[in-house]
Structures are given as C-alpha cells and as structure tokens.
PDB file of C-alpha atoms in Angstrom:
ATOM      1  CA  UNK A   1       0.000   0.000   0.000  1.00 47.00           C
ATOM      2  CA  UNK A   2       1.355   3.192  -1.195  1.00 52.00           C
ATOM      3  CA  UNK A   3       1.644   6.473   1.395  1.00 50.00           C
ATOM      4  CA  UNK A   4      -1.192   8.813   0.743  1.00 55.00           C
ATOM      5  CA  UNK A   5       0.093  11.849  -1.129  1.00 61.00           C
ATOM      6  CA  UNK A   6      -0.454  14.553   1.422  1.00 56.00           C
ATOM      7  CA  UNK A   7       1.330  12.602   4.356  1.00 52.00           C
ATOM      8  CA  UNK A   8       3.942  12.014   2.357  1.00 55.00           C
ATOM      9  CA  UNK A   9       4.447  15.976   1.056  1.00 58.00           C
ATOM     10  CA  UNK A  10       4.332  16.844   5.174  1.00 52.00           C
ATOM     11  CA  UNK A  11       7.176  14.300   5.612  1.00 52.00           C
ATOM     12  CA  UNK A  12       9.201  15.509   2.856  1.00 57.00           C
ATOM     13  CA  UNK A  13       8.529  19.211   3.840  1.00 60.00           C
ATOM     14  CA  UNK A  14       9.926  18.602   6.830  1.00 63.00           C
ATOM     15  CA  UNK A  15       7.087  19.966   9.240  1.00 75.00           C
ATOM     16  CA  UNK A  16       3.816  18.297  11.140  1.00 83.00           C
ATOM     17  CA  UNK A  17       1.045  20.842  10.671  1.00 88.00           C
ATOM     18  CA  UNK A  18      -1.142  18.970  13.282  1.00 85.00           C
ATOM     19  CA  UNK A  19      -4.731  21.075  12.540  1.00 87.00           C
ATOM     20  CA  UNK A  20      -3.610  19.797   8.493  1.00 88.00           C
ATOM     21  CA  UNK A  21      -2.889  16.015   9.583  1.00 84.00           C
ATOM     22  CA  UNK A  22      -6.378  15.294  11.447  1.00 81.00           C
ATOM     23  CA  UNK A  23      -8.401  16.865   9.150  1.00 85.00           C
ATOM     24  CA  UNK A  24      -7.103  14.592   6.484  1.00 84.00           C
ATOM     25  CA  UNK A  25      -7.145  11.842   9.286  1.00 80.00           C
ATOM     26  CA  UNK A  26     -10.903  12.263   9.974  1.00 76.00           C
ATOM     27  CA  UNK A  27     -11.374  11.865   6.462  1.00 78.00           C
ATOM     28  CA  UNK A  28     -10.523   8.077   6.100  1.00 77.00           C
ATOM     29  CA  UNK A  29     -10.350   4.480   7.671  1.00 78.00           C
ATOM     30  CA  UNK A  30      -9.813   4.376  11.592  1.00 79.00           C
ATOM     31  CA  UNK A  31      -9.763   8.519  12.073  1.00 80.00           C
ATOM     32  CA  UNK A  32     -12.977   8.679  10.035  1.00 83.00           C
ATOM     33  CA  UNK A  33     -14.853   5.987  11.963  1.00 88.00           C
ATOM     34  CA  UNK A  34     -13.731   7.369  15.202  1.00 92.00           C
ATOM     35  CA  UNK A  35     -13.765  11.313  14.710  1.00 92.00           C
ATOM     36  CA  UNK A  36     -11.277  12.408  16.500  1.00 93.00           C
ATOM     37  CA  UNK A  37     -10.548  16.267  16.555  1.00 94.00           C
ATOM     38  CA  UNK A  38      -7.559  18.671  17.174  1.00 94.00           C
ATOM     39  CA  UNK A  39      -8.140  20.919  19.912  1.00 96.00           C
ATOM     40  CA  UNK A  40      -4.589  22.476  20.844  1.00 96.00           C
ATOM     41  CA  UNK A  41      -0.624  21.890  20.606  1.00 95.00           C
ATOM     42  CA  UNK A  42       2.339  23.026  21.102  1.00 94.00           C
ATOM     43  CA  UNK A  43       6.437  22.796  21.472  1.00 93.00           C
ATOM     44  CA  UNK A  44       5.659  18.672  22.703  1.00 96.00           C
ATOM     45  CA  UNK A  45       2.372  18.353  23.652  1.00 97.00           C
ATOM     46  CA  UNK A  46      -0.908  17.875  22.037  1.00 97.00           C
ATOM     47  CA  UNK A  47      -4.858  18.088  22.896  1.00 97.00           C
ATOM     48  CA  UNK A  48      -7.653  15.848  20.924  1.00 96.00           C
ATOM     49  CA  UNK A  49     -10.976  15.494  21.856  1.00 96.00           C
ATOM     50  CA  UNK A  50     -13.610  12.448  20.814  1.00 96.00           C
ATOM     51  CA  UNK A  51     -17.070  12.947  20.497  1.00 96.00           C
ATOM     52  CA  UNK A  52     -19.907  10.832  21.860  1.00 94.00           C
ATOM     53  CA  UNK A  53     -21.369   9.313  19.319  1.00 93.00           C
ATOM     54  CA  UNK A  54     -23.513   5.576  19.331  1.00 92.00           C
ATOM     55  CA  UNK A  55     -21.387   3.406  16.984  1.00 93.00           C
ATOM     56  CA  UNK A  56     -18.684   4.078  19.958  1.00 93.00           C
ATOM     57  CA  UNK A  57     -20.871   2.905  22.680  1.00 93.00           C
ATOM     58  CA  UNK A  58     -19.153  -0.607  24.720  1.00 92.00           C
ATOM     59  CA  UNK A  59     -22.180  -0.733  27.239  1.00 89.00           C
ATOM     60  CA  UNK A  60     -25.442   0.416  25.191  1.00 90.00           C
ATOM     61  CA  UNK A  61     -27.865  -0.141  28.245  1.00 92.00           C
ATOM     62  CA  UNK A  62     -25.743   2.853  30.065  1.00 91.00           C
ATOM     63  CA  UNK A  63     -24.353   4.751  26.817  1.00 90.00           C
ATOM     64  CA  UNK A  64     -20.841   4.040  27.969  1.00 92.00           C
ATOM     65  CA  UNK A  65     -18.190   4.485  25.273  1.00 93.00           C
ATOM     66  CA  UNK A  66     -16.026   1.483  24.519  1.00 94.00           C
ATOM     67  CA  UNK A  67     -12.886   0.994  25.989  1.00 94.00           C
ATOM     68  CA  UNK A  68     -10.830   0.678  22.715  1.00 95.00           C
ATOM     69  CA  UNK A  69     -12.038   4.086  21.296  1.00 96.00           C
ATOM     70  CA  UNK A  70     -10.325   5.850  24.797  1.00 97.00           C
ATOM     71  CA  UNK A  71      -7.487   3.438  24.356  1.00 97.00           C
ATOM     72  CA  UNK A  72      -6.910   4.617  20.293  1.00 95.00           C
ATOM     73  CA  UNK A  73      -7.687   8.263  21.486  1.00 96.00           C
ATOM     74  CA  UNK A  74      -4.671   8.164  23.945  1.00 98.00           C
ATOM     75  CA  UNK A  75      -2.447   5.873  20.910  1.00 96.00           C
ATOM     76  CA  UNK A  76      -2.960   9.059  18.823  1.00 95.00           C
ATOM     77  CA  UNK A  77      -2.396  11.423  21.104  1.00 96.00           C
ATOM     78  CA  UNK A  78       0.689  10.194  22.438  1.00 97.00           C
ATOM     79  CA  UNK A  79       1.924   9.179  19.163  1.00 95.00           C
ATOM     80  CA  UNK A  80       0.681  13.158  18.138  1.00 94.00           C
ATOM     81  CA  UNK A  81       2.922  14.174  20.986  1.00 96.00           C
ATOM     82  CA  UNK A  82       6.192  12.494  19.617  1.00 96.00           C
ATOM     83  CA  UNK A  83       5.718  14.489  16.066  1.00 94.00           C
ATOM     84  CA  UNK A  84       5.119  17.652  17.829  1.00 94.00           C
ATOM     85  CA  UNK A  85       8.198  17.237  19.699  1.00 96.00           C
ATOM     86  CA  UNK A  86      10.172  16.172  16.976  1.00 94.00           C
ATOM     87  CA  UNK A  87       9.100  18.788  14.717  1.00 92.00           C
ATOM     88  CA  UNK A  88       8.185  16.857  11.949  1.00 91.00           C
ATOM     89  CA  UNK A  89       6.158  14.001  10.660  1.00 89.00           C
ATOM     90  CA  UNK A  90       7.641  10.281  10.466  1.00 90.00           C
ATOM     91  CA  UNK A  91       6.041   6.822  11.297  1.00 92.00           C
ATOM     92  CA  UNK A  92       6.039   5.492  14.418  1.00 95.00           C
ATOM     93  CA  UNK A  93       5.403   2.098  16.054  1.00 96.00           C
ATOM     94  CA  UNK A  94       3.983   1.986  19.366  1.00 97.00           C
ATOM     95  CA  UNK A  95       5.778  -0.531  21.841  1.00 98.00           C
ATOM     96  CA  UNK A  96       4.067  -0.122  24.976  1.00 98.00           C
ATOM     97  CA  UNK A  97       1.035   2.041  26.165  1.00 98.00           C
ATOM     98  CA  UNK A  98      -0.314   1.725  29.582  1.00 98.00           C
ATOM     99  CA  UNK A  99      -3.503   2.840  30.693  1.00 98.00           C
ATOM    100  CA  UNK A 100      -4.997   3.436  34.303  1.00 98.00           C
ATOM    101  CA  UNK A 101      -8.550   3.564  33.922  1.00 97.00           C
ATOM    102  CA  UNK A 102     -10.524   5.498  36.706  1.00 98.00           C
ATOM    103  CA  UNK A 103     -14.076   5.898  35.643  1.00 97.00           C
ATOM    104  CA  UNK A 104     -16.424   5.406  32.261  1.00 96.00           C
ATOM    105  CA  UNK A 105     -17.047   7.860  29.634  1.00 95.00           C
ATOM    106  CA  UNK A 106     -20.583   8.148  30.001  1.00 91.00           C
ATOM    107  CA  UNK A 107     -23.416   8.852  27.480  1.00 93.00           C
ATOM    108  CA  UNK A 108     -22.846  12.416  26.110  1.00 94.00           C
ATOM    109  CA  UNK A 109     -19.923  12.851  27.160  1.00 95.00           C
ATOM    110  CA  UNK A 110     -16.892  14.188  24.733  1.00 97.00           C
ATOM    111  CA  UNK A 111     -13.360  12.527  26.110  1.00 98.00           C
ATOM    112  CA  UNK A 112     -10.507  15.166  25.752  1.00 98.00           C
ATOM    113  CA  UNK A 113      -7.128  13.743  25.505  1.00 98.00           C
ATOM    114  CA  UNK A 114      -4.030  15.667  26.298  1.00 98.00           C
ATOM    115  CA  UNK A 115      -0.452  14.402  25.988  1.00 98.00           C
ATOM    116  CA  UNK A 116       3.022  15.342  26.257  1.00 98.00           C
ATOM    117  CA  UNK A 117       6.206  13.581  25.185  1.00 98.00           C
ATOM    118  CA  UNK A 118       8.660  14.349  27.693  1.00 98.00           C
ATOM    119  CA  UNK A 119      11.648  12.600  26.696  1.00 98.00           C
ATOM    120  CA  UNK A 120      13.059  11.960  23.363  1.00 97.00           C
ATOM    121  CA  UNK A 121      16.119   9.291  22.284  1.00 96.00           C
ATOM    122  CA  UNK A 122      17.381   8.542  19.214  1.00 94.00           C
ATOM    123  CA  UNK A 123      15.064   5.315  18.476  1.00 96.00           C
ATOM    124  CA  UNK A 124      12.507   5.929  21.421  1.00 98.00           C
ATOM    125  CA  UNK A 125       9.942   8.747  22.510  1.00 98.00           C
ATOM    126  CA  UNK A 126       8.536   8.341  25.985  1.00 98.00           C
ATOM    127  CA  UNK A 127       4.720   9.855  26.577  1.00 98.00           C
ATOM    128  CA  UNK A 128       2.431  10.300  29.768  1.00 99.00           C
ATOM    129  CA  UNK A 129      -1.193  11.594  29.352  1.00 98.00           C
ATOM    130  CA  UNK A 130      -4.609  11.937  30.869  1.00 99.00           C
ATOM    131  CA  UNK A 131      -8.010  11.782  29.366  1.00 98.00           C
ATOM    132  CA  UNK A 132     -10.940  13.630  31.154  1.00 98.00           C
ATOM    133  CA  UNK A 133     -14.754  14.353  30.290  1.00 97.00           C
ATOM    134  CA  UNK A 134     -14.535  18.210  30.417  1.00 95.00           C
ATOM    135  CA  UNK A 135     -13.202  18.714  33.902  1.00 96.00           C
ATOM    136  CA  UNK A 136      -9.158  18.000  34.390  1.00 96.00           C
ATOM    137  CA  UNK A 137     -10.166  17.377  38.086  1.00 97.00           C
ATOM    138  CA  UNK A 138     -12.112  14.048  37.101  1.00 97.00           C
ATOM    139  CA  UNK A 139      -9.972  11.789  34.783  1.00 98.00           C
ATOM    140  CA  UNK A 140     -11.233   9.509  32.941  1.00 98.00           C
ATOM    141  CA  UNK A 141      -7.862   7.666  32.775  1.00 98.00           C
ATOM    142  CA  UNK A 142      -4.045   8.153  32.588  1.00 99.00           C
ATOM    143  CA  UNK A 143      -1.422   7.159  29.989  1.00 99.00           C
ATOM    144  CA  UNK A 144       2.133   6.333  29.666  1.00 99.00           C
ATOM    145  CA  UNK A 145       3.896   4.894  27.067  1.00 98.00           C
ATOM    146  CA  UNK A 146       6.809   4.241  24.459  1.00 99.00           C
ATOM    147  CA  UNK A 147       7.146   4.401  20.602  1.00 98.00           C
ATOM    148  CA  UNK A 148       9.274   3.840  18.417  1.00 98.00           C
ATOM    149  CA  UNK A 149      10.917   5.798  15.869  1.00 96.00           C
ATOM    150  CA  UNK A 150      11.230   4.563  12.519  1.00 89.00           C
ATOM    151  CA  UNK A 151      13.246   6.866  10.096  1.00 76.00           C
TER     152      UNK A 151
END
C-alpha cells in the first residue's frame, strides 16, 4: 500500500502541521470511523478530543463508550505528541502504552485527551497523558507509554 500523497508531502517538507494532519485523518479508515478532533498543541504536547457518538458505545444499556475508542484516542495522542516534539512528521510504532482507567465515559460525554512527550532518544519517545470528560479534576484515565521511531 502506497503512502497517501499529502502525508507524504508533510514528511518531505519537513514539518507536522497537526490542525492539516487530522483533518485529512478524519477523512478516512480508523480517524474517520472514530472522529477524532484537534483541539490544541504546542512545542511537545498535544490536545484531541472524541465525540460521543452511538457506533462508539461498549455498554449500550448505560451509553458508555467502549474501551478501545479511549485506548486509540490516547495511541494518537501520544503518538501526536512524539511528532510535535520532533518537529516533523515520520512513522512510528507503538511498543508499549499503559492505561490506568478510573471511571467510564458516560453517554454524552466528549473525552478530551491531552499528551506530552517528555523525553526523546534517538530510536525511542517516551509519553504520559490523561483523558478527562470536560473537567481536568475528574480523569477519565491516565497514559504512559513508548514508541518507536522509525526513520
């Protein structure tokens, strides 16, 4: 499978224009069918947000949002994290991501991601993030993690 033409232009240009990447993200496969939007960013950290929606619904007698849209939420946003750090755009492989869950996302309720890399090596980027409903003081969970950087 060939890289899609306008990921591959922000690699070669040498820049990650974050607010460009998820709007072309939302627009196919996994980023479509989960929605997620950019909210902020800067030097190395990153906000997204993911909307309630049905389809993403684990427990549909409570409206509670499955567990594998928060984890891919976090994925992303760490991942996100790494390229704002490093400045630019380049694949990455994900080797470990932990998450602490403390509550549900209930019905309604958008989950906001925010994550930071905070250390950067030459193969490996190291993460930690939170995910909350709205209110920082009420986390929905908390993320660390690793990737990989593949040139």
């Amino acid at each position: 499978m060939s890289e899609d033409p306008e990921i591959a232009a922000m690699r070669k240009s040498g820049s990650f224009d974050p607010q460009q990447f998820f709007k072309l993200a939302r627009s196919v496969g996994h980023g479509r069918a989960l929605g997620l939007e950019y909210r902020q960013s800067a030097d190395n950290w990153i906000e997204l947000a993911l909307p309630w929606r049905e389809e993403l619904v684990g427990i549909p007698e409570e409206g509670i949002l499955a567990s594998g849209a928060i984890v891919s939420l976090l994925d992303t946003c760490g991942g996100s994290s790494v390229w704002m750090a490093l400045g630019h755009f380049q694949p990455l492989v994900t080797i470990d991501l932990r998450l602490d869950y403390l509550r549900p996302a209930v019905k309604g309720e958008t989950v906001i991601a925010r994550c930071e890399c905070y250390k950067l090596t030459r193969q490996v980027a190291f993460i930690r993030g939170a995910a909350h409903g709205g209110d920082a003081n009420r986390p929905i969970a908390y993320a660390t993690g690793t990737f990989m950087l593949n040139p």
